[in-house]
């Protein structure tokens, strides 16, 4: 199939690469010239395992190209997949201006070049958004245009594997009936669950709210366990041993506050939506304050030491990604800098010259001097620091063993059990 993919961030880049590997011809569309240039050179605009090789192969085969020209992309393709960002507003609501703009441009292109066309929305949107966009932009094109809402369930760091073997596949249609084009459901992989547009939109928020709630729940248990002298990890291990009722243990580990570009944004958006609808959701209301309290504990563990030289092993919001958006470690670093601490940072995935888009913008706003804080080697960070915060396994244990000193305080954010064996002072965030 000839497919145009709008938005070449995490979702769009992975979608483009994986579909090209399956033999489809992809035209990527983005307003940012660096992303378009990277695609047209066969380079990945983001750090994501396996994606660079896939995009390189797609470029070499001629199956991947990119442009800033929406009209050309729509004219030359049969399917348009919309993957542009939906960031948070200051109120906590959802910013849909990028989706509206792209939808209006696609609709204008279809009026200029009438033909049958399929549109898949993958951008995360609140219930009712697809229907509103259809009414505003495509109301006169429905005789020849099929429109679906297909949420993505890609985790940064494992996004390629998640695309190829999805944990969940969902297709939203206007009336909740299965689409006539089986080729469309084949694009998503798996056996799709079919819902109305609103139901498919709600699935994405339901999943992300559940993930956010599991992280907050585990961290609250961890804090309480630490207070009474118990090991929060051991308690949660036993809770998660109930595979019949508790099912998933992936997020059920006391550790880092939740962060990234999805969970904080989607919990805030759903909370804002519930308030607008006058629906009382007390647990949802308390999730972000609970996460903020856990974030404060992160900072308090450092401040109570009265030590001012702090080293960070890991800065991105999780391992195997360079995404700094919503990173709890970035937030902690920002607070510690404001309170007079000196910081040294090591994260092998962070290359400031490769950061683009909102990822780069957030760092420019929050930590404009990051370049001076990043160190090329972990050894330099440990040599300069009194307190070491380990949020990622970005340094081999045996190397750490040769670098730590007896006077070091090592704060373990995510429960790397082996760190207890190092010849230094150890403290866990929740245990």
GROMACS .gro file of C-alpha atoms in nm:
model
  431
    1UNK     CA    1   0.000   0.000   0.000
    2UNK     CA    2   0.102   0.363  -0.047
    3UNK     CA    3   0.079   0.521   0.298
    4UNK     CA    4   0.142   0.874   0.424
    5UNK     CA    5   0.238   0.910   0.791
    6UNK     CA    6   0.183   1.253   0.946
    7UNK     CA    7   0.414   1.334   1.237
    8UNK     CA    8   0.759   1.176   1.251
    9UNK     CA    9   0.804   1.157   1.629
   10UNK     CA   10   0.813   0.830   1.822
   11UNK     CA   11   0.483   0.690   1.696
   12UNK     CA   12   0.520   0.815   1.340
   13UNK     CA   13   0.883   0.710   1.301
   14UNK     CA   14   0.822   0.359   1.435
   15UNK     CA   15   0.501   0.321   1.232
   16UNK     CA   16   0.681   0.432   0.915
   17UNK     CA   17   0.974   0.200   0.967
   18UNK     CA   18   0.776  -0.110   1.058
   19UNK     CA   19   0.525  -0.067   0.775
   20UNK     CA   20   0.805  -0.016   0.523
   21UNK     CA   21   0.968  -0.336   0.648
   22UNK     CA   22   0.641  -0.514   0.571
   23UNK     CA   23   0.664  -0.395   0.210
   24UNK     CA   24   0.450  -0.081   0.214
   25UNK     CA   25   0.566   0.241   0.048
   26UNK     CA   26   0.581   0.522   0.306
   27UNK     CA   27   0.572   0.899   0.266
   28UNK     CA   28   0.651   1.068   0.597
   29UNK     CA   29   0.514   1.418   0.654
   30UNK     CA   30   0.639   1.665   0.913
   31UNK     CA   31   0.672   2.040   0.947
   32UNK     CA   32   1.019   2.011   1.101
   33UNK     CA   33   1.286   2.005   0.832
   34UNK     CA   34   1.542   1.815   1.048
   35UNK     CA   35   1.305   1.518   1.080
   36UNK     CA   36   1.225   1.521   0.708
   37UNK     CA   37   1.594   1.545   0.624
   38UNK     CA   38   1.677   1.254   0.856
   39UNK     CA   39   1.411   1.035   0.692
   40UNK     CA   40   1.530   1.121   0.344
   41UNK     CA   41   1.882   1.016   0.446
   42UNK     CA   42   1.767   0.689   0.600
   43UNK     CA   43   1.842   0.810   0.954
   44UNK     CA   44   1.625   0.779   1.262
   45UNK     CA   45   1.526   1.113   1.423
   46UNK     CA   46   1.504   0.938   1.762
   47UNK     CA   47   1.693   0.681   1.969
   48UNK     CA   48   1.496   0.356   1.960
   49UNK     CA   49   1.639   0.002   1.944
   50UNK     CA   50   1.631  -0.151   1.590
   51UNK     CA   51   1.462   0.153   1.435
   52UNK     CA   52   1.778   0.298   1.281
   53UNK     CA   53   1.850  -0.021   1.087
   54UNK     CA   54   1.489  -0.051   0.972
   55UNK     CA   55   1.475   0.308   0.844
   56UNK     CA   56   1.812   0.268   0.673
   57UNK     CA   57   1.688  -0.044   0.493
   58UNK     CA   58   1.362   0.129   0.398
   59UNK     CA   59   1.553   0.422   0.254
   60UNK     CA   60   1.790   0.196   0.064
   61UNK     CA   61   1.498   0.004  -0.089
   62UNK     CA   62   1.322   0.325  -0.190
   63UNK     CA   63   1.019   0.246   0.024
   64UNK     CA   64   1.064   0.546   0.258
   65UNK     CA   65   1.069   0.916   0.175
   66UNK     CA   66   0.954   1.230   0.354
   67UNK     CA   67   0.819   1.572   0.270
   68UNK     CA   68   0.670   1.884   0.423
   69UNK     CA   69   0.411   1.898   0.143
   70UNK     CA   70   0.076   1.762   0.270
   71UNK     CA   71  -0.098   1.788  -0.065
   72UNK     CA   72   0.169   1.585  -0.242
   73UNK     CA   73   0.164   1.320   0.030
   74UNK     CA   74  -0.214   1.277   0.016
   75UNK     CA   75  -0.222   1.280  -0.364
   76UNK     CA   76   0.040   1.003  -0.386
   77UNK     CA   77  -0.103   0.769  -0.119
   78UNK     CA   78  -0.415   0.566  -0.045
   79UNK     CA   79  -0.397   0.575   0.336
   80UNK     CA   80  -0.304   0.857   0.573
   81UNK     CA   81  -0.200   0.777   0.931
   82UNK     CA   82  -0.208   1.074   1.169
   83UNK     CA   83   0.051   1.047   1.448
   84UNK     CA   84   0.109   1.412   1.544
   85UNK     CA   85   0.151   1.509   1.908
   86UNK     CA   86  -0.128   1.608   2.147
   87UNK     CA   87   0.059   1.785   2.430
   88UNK     CA   88  -0.089   1.916   2.754
   89UNK     CA   89  -0.228   2.265   2.796
   90UNK     CA   90  -0.137   2.462   3.111
   91UNK     CA   91  -0.483   2.373   3.244
   92UNK     CA   92  -0.411   2.001   3.209
   93UNK     CA   93  -0.642   1.972   2.910
   94UNK     CA   94  -0.537   1.837   2.573
   95UNK     CA   95  -0.391   2.049   2.292
   96UNK     CA   96  -0.544   1.929   1.965
   97UNK     CA   97  -0.432   2.213   1.740
   98UNK     CA   98  -0.174   1.997   1.558
   99UNK     CA   99  -0.434   1.728   1.484
  100UNK     CA  100  -0.687   1.988   1.368
  101UNK     CA  101  -0.429   2.151   1.142
  102UNK     CA  102  -0.325   1.822   0.980
  103UNK     CA  103  -0.690   1.712   0.943
  104UNK     CA  104  -0.780   2.038   0.770
  105UNK     CA  105  -0.480   2.006   0.536
  106UNK     CA  106  -0.566   1.646   0.442
  107UNK     CA  107  -0.929   1.742   0.382
  108UNK     CA  108  -0.823   2.033   0.160
  109UNK     CA  109  -0.593   1.803  -0.038
  110UNK     CA  110  -0.876   1.553  -0.090
  111UNK     CA  111  -1.106   1.828  -0.215
  112UNK     CA  112  -0.833   1.942  -0.452
  113UNK     CA  113  -0.764   1.587  -0.571
  114UNK     CA  114  -1.088   1.387  -0.517
  115UNK     CA  115  -1.042   1.012  -0.470
  116UNK     CA  116  -1.110   0.728  -0.229
  117UNK     CA  117  -0.893   0.758   0.079
  118UNK     CA  118  -0.855   0.600   0.424
  119UNK     CA  119  -0.758   0.801   0.733
  120UNK     CA  120  -0.632   0.643   1.057
  121UNK     CA  121  -0.603   0.866   1.363
  122UNK     CA  122  -0.339   0.731   1.603
  123UNK     CA  123  -0.278   1.046   1.807
  124UNK     CA  124  -0.400   1.014   2.165
  125UNK     CA  125  -0.730   1.204   2.191
  126UNK     CA  126  -1.011   1.227   2.445
  127UNK     CA  127  -1.352   1.069   2.380
  128UNK     CA  128  -1.549   1.264   2.120
  129UNK     CA  129  -1.243   1.412   1.948
  130UNK     CA  130  -1.256   1.199   1.633
  131UNK     CA  131  -1.626   1.265   1.582
  132UNK     CA  132  -1.571   1.639   1.626
  133UNK     CA  133  -1.281   1.636   1.378
  134UNK     CA  134  -1.489   1.443   1.124
  135UNK     CA  135  -1.775   1.690   1.155
  136UNK     CA  136  -1.544   1.990   1.130
  137UNK     CA  137  -1.311   1.875   0.851
  138UNK     CA  138  -1.447   1.574   0.662
  139UNK     CA  139  -1.826   1.607   0.673
  140UNK     CA  140  -1.851   1.654   0.294
  141UNK     CA  141  -1.599   1.379   0.211
  142UNK     CA  142  -1.752   1.079   0.386
  143UNK     CA  143  -1.883   0.922   0.064
  144UNK     CA  144  -1.525   0.854  -0.045
  145UNK     CA  145  -1.329   0.870   0.281
  146UNK     CA  146  -1.315   0.602   0.551
  147UNK     CA  147  -1.206   0.725   0.893
  148UNK     CA  148  -1.087   0.511   1.184
  149UNK     CA  149  -0.942   0.575   1.527
  150UNK     CA  150  -0.665   0.325   1.607
  151UNK     CA  151  -0.479   0.400   1.933
  152UNK     CA  152  -0.116   0.296   1.963
  153UNK     CA  153   0.031   0.098   2.251
  154UNK     CA  154   0.403   0.152   2.189
  155UNK     CA  155   0.647   0.178   2.477
  156UNK     CA  156   0.958   0.384   2.421
  157UNK     CA  157   1.259   0.153   2.427
  158UNK     CA  158   1.056  -0.144   2.297
  159UNK     CA  159   0.841   0.034   2.037
  160UNK     CA  160   0.949  -0.174   1.736
  161UNK     CA  161   0.880  -0.502   1.914
  162UNK     CA  162   0.548  -0.363   2.040
  163UNK     CA  163   0.444  -0.266   1.687
  164UNK     CA  164   0.533  -0.605   1.542
  165UNK     CA  165   0.370  -0.798   1.826
  166UNK     CA  166   0.112  -0.565   1.983
  167UNK     CA  167  -0.022  -0.633   2.331
  168UNK     CA  168  -0.354  -0.488   2.217
  169UNK     CA  169  -0.502  -0.391   1.882
  170UNK     CA  170  -0.804  -0.158   1.864
  171UNK     CA  171  -1.000  -0.011   1.573
  172UNK     CA  172  -1.263   0.257   1.629
  173UNK     CA  173  -1.533   0.308   1.366
  174UNK     CA  174  -1.822   0.549   1.347
  175UNK     CA  175  -2.082   0.288   1.444
  176UNK     CA  176  -1.870   0.021   1.611
  177UNK     CA  177  -1.901  -0.222   1.319
  178UNK     CA  178  -1.594  -0.389   1.170
  179UNK     CA  179  -1.437  -0.204   0.876
  180UNK     CA  180  -1.500  -0.347   0.534
  181UNK     CA  181  -1.133  -0.316   0.437
  182UNK     CA  182  -0.950  -0.608   0.602
  183UNK     CA  183  -0.624  -0.465   0.473
  184UNK     CA  184  -0.665  -0.177   0.718
  185UNK     CA  185  -0.690  -0.405   1.021
  186UNK     CA  186  -0.392  -0.601   0.887
  187UNK     CA  187  -0.180  -0.285   0.917
  188UNK     CA  188  -0.219  -0.292   1.296
  189UNK     CA  189  -0.129  -0.656   1.356
  190UNK     CA  190  -0.302  -0.889   1.598
  191UNK     CA  191  -0.678  -0.943   1.610
  192UNK     CA  192  -0.827  -0.595   1.656
  193UNK     CA  193  -1.100  -0.518   1.904
  194UNK     CA  194  -1.369  -0.310   1.731
  195UNK     CA  195  -1.542  -0.022   1.910
  196UNK     CA  196  -1.705   0.308   1.824
  197UNK     CA  197  -1.469   0.602   1.788
  198UNK     CA  198  -1.538   0.711   2.146
  199UNK     CA  199  -1.476   0.363   2.284
  200UNK     CA  200  -1.145   0.329   2.102
  201UNK     CA  201  -1.039   0.672   2.231
  202UNK     CA  202  -1.131   0.569   2.584
  203UNK     CA  203  -0.930   0.245   2.561
  204UNK     CA  204  -0.606   0.440   2.529
  205UNK     CA  205  -0.682   0.650   2.836
  206UNK     CA  206  -0.804   0.349   3.030
  207UNK     CA  207  -0.477   0.169   2.965
  208UNK     CA  208  -0.257   0.467   3.048
  209UNK     CA  209  -0.460   0.553   3.357
  210UNK     CA  210  -0.421   0.193   3.474
  211UNK     CA  211  -0.046   0.204   3.414
  212UNK     CA  212  -0.019   0.535   3.598
  213UNK     CA  213  -0.232   0.403   3.885
  214UNK     CA  214  -0.019   0.089   3.919
  215UNK     CA  215   0.299   0.296   3.948
  216UNK     CA  216   0.143   0.529   4.207
  217UNK     CA  217  -0.003   0.238   4.405
  218UNK     CA  218   0.329   0.052   4.419
  219UNK     CA  219   0.516   0.366   4.526
  220UNK     CA  220   0.265   0.440   4.804
  221UNK     CA  221   0.307   0.084   4.933
  222UNK     CA  222   0.684   0.129   4.909
  223UNK     CA  223   0.679   0.453   5.111
  224UNK     CA  224   0.461   0.299   5.382
  225UNK     CA  225   0.680  -0.011   5.395
  226UNK     CA  226   0.992   0.201   5.432
  227UNK     CA  227   0.826   0.391   5.718
  228UNK     CA  228   0.758   0.069   5.913
  229UNK     CA  229   1.095  -0.084   5.829
  230UNK     CA  230   0.971  -0.333   5.569
  231UNK     CA  231   1.101  -0.399   5.217
  232UNK     CA  232   0.849  -0.256   4.969
  233UNK     CA  233   0.985  -0.466   4.684
  234UNK     CA  234   0.929  -0.791   4.875
  235UNK     CA  235   0.574  -0.688   4.964
  236UNK     CA  236   0.495  -0.607   4.601
  237UNK     CA  237   0.656  -0.932   4.484
  238UNK     CA  238   0.404  -1.120   4.695
  239UNK     CA  239   0.116  -0.902   4.573
  240UNK     CA  240   0.218  -0.971   4.213
  241UNK     CA  241   0.245  -1.345   4.278
  242UNK     CA  242  -0.135  -1.348   4.244
  243UNK     CA  243  -0.137  -1.389   3.866
  244UNK     CA  244  -0.504  -1.480   3.864
  245UNK     CA  245  -0.632  -1.145   3.992
  246UNK     CA  246  -0.344  -0.897   3.980
  247UNK     CA  247  -0.241  -1.014   3.632
  248UNK     CA  248   0.038  -0.774   3.525
  249UNK     CA  249   0.348  -0.699   3.727
  250UNK     CA  250   0.526  -0.478   3.476
  251UNK     CA  251   0.457  -0.145   3.647
  252UNK     CA  252   0.407  -0.288   3.993
  253UNK     CA  253   0.751  -0.207   4.131
  254UNK     CA  254   0.822   0.069   4.383
  255UNK     CA  255   1.072   0.309   4.229
  256UNK     CA  256   1.078   0.614   4.007
  257UNK     CA  257   0.779   0.847   3.987
  258UNK     CA  258   0.596   0.791   3.663
  259UNK     CA  259   0.702   1.026   3.385
  260UNK     CA  260   0.754   1.043   3.012
  261UNK     CA  261   0.539   1.200   2.743
  262UNK     CA  262   0.225   0.988   2.801
  263UNK     CA  263   0.127   0.905   3.160
  264UNK     CA  264   0.141   1.257   3.316
  265UNK     CA  265  -0.024   1.412   3.011
  266UNK     CA  266  -0.300   1.153   2.981
  267UNK     CA  267  -0.382   1.141   3.353
  268UNK     CA  268  -0.405   1.524   3.355
  269UNK     CA  269  -0.620   1.527   3.043
  270UNK     CA  270  -0.858   1.262   3.177
  271UNK     CA  271  -0.884   1.444   3.510
  272UNK     CA  272  -0.959   1.769   3.329
  273UNK     CA  273  -1.218   1.590   3.115
  274UNK     CA  274  -1.387   1.437   3.420
  275UNK     CA  275  -1.409   1.777   3.590
  276UNK     CA  276  -1.565   1.926   3.278
  277UNK     CA  277  -1.821   1.646   3.278
  278UNK     CA  278  -1.884   1.691   3.654
  279UNK     CA  279  -1.790   1.326   3.717
  280UNK     CA  280  -1.629   1.262   4.054
  281UNK     CA  281  -1.319   1.038   4.026
  282UNK     CA  282  -1.137   1.073   4.362
  283UNK     CA  283  -0.863   0.816   4.288
  284UNK     CA  284  -0.783   0.986   3.960
  285UNK     CA  285  -0.776   1.323   4.138
  286UNK     CA  286  -0.517   1.192   4.382
  287UNK     CA  287  -0.285   1.021   4.132
  288UNK     CA  288  -0.083   1.325   4.026
  289UNK     CA  289  -0.047   1.461   4.385
  290UNK     CA  290   0.073   1.114   4.490
  291UNK     CA  291   0.330   1.115   4.210
  292UNK     CA  292   0.442   1.465   4.307
  293UNK     CA  293   0.485   1.351   4.669
  294UNK     CA  294   0.700   1.065   4.547
  295UNK     CA  295   0.901   1.310   4.335
  296UNK     CA  296   0.954   1.522   4.645
  297UNK     CA  297   1.078   1.215   4.835
  298UNK     CA  298   1.332   1.172   4.557
  299UNK     CA  299   1.467   1.522   4.627
  300UNK     CA  300   1.437   1.490   5.006
  301UNK     CA  301   1.664   1.182   5.012
  302UNK     CA  302   1.939   1.397   4.862
  303UNK     CA  303   1.876   1.708   5.069
  304UNK     CA  304   1.877   1.527   5.402
  305UNK     CA  305   2.237   1.417   5.337
  306UNK     CA  306   2.347   1.784   5.336
  307UNK     CA  307   2.586   1.693   5.058
  308UNK     CA  308   2.601   1.928   4.759
  309UNK     CA  309   2.786   1.733   4.487
  310UNK     CA  310   2.539   1.501   4.317
  311UNK     CA  311   2.594   1.255   4.031
  312UNK     CA  312   2.316   1.117   3.813
  313UNK     CA  313   2.348   0.785   3.630
  314UNK     CA  314   2.063   0.811   3.380
  315UNK     CA  315   1.866   1.120   3.283
  316UNK     CA  316   1.603   1.010   3.029
  317UNK     CA  317   1.270   0.900   3.172
  318UNK     CA  318   1.360   0.535   3.111
  319UNK     CA  319   1.642   0.322   2.974
  320UNK     CA  320   1.707   0.273   2.601
  321UNK     CA  321   1.560   0.607   2.498
  322UNK     CA  322   1.678   0.967   2.473
  323UNK     CA  323   1.335   1.106   2.562
  324UNK     CA  324   1.372   1.368   2.836
  325UNK     CA  325   1.008   1.481   2.831
  326UNK     CA  326   0.848   1.434   3.171
  327UNK     CA  327   1.157   1.261   3.312
  328UNK     CA  328   1.144   1.248   3.695
  329UNK     CA  329   1.523   1.268   3.697
  330UNK     CA  330   1.515   1.590   3.494
  331UNK     CA  331   1.264   1.733   3.743
  332UNK     CA  332   1.483   1.630   4.036
  333UNK     CA  333   1.792   1.774   3.868
  334UNK     CA  334   1.611   2.100   3.804
  335UNK     CA  335   1.510   2.125   4.172
  336UNK     CA  336   1.854   2.032   4.304
  337UNK     CA  337   2.023   2.289   4.079
  338UNK     CA  338   1.784   2.554   4.205
  339UNK     CA  339   1.879   2.466   4.563
  340UNK     CA  340   2.250   2.508   4.510
  341UNK     CA  341   2.369   2.156   4.432
  342UNK     CA  342   2.633   2.090   4.168
  343UNK     CA  343   2.546   1.813   3.924
  344UNK     CA  344   2.735   1.569   3.704
  345UNK     CA  345   2.531   1.353   3.466
  346UNK     CA  346   2.603   1.039   3.263
  347UNK     CA  347   2.352   0.894   3.019
  348UNK     CA  348   2.499   0.717   2.715
  349UNK     CA  349   2.176   0.760   2.514
  350UNK     CA  350   2.171   1.140   2.539
  351UNK     CA  351   2.331   1.317   2.245
  352UNK     CA  352   2.229   1.684   2.257
  353UNK     CA  353   2.308   1.732   1.888
  354UNK     CA  354   2.041   1.472   1.801
  355UNK     CA  355   1.761   1.609   2.019
  356UNK     CA  356   1.488   1.767   1.807
  357UNK     CA  357   1.128   1.876   1.841
  358UNK     CA  358   0.957   1.903   2.179
  359UNK     CA  359   1.230   1.690   2.338
  360UNK     CA  360   1.490   1.958   2.260
  361UNK     CA  361   1.249   2.241   2.342
  362UNK     CA  362   1.181   2.110   2.693
  363UNK     CA  363   1.550   2.084   2.777
  364UNK     CA  364   1.618   2.431   2.640
  365UNK     CA  365   1.346   2.567   2.870
  366UNK     CA  366   1.422   2.362   3.183
  367UNK     CA  367   1.796   2.284   3.171
  368UNK     CA  368   1.964   2.512   2.916
  369UNK     CA  369   2.308   2.436   3.065
  370UNK     CA  370   2.274   2.058   3.027
  371UNK     CA  371   2.570   2.043   2.790
  372UNK     CA  372   2.801   2.157   3.070
  373UNK     CA  373   2.662   1.895   3.310
  374UNK     CA  374   2.678   1.588   3.084
  375UNK     CA  375   2.997   1.383   3.116
  376UNK     CA  376   3.127   1.141   2.850
  377UNK     CA  377   3.228   0.878   3.107
  378UNK     CA  378   3.065   0.744   3.423
  379UNK     CA  379   3.402   0.753   3.598
  380UNK     CA  380   3.407   1.131   3.582
  381UNK     CA  381   3.063   1.154   3.742
  382UNK     CA  382   3.160   0.929   4.034
  383UNK     CA  383   3.491   1.109   4.084
  384UNK     CA  384   3.318   1.447   4.115
  385UNK     CA  385   3.021   1.344   4.332
  386UNK     CA  386   2.937   1.264   4.693
  387UNK     CA  387   2.584   1.136   4.625
  388UNK     CA  388   2.515   0.904   4.331
  389UNK     CA  389   2.156   0.864   4.205
  390UNK     CA  390   2.117   0.548   3.996
  391UNK     CA  391   1.797   0.557   3.789
  392UNK     CA  392   1.913   0.332   3.501
  393UNK     CA  393   2.143   0.035   3.455
  394UNK     CA  394   2.363   0.239   3.222
  395UNK     CA  395   2.690   0.138   3.393
  396UNK     CA  396   2.787  -0.229   3.437
  397UNK     CA  397   2.791  -0.347   3.797
  398UNK     CA  398   3.154  -0.452   3.785
  399UNK     CA  399   3.256  -0.109   3.658
  400UNK     CA  400   3.060   0.055   3.940
  401UNK     CA  401   3.239  -0.171   4.186
  402UNK     CA  402   3.574  -0.023   4.079
  403UNK     CA  403   3.448   0.338   4.083
  404UNK     CA  404   3.249   0.381   4.406
  405UNK     CA  405   3.420   0.497   4.724
  406UNK     CA  406   3.334   0.409   5.086
  407UNK     CA  407   3.224   0.770   5.142
  408UNK     CA  408   2.977   0.762   4.851
  409UNK     CA  409   2.604   0.755   4.924
  410UNK     CA  410   2.432   0.562   4.647
  411UNK     CA  411   2.057   0.619   4.607
  412UNK     CA  412   1.890   0.333   4.418
  413UNK     CA  413   1.576   0.461   4.243
  414UNK     CA  414   1.445   0.140   4.085
  415UNK     CA  415   1.549  -0.149   4.305
  416UNK     CA  416   1.863  -0.287   4.140
  417UNK     CA  417   1.931  -0.547   4.408
  418UNK     CA  418   2.298  -0.593   4.315
  419UNK     CA  419   2.376  -0.233   4.414
  420UNK     CA  420   2.356  -0.338   4.778
  421UNK     CA  421   2.679  -0.534   4.728
  422UNK     CA  422   2.883  -0.227   4.635
  423UNK     CA  423   3.141  -0.094   4.888
  424UNK     CA  424   2.954   0.228   4.970
  425UNK     CA  425   2.653   0.358   5.164
  426UNK     CA  426   2.328   0.241   5.003
  427UNK     CA  427   1.975   0.376   5.024
  428UNK     CA  428   1.671   0.273   4.827
  429UNK     CA  429   1.400   0.514   4.728
  430UNK     CA  430   1.120   0.295   4.866
  431UNK     CA  431   1.283   0.018   5.067
   0.00000   0.00000   0.00000
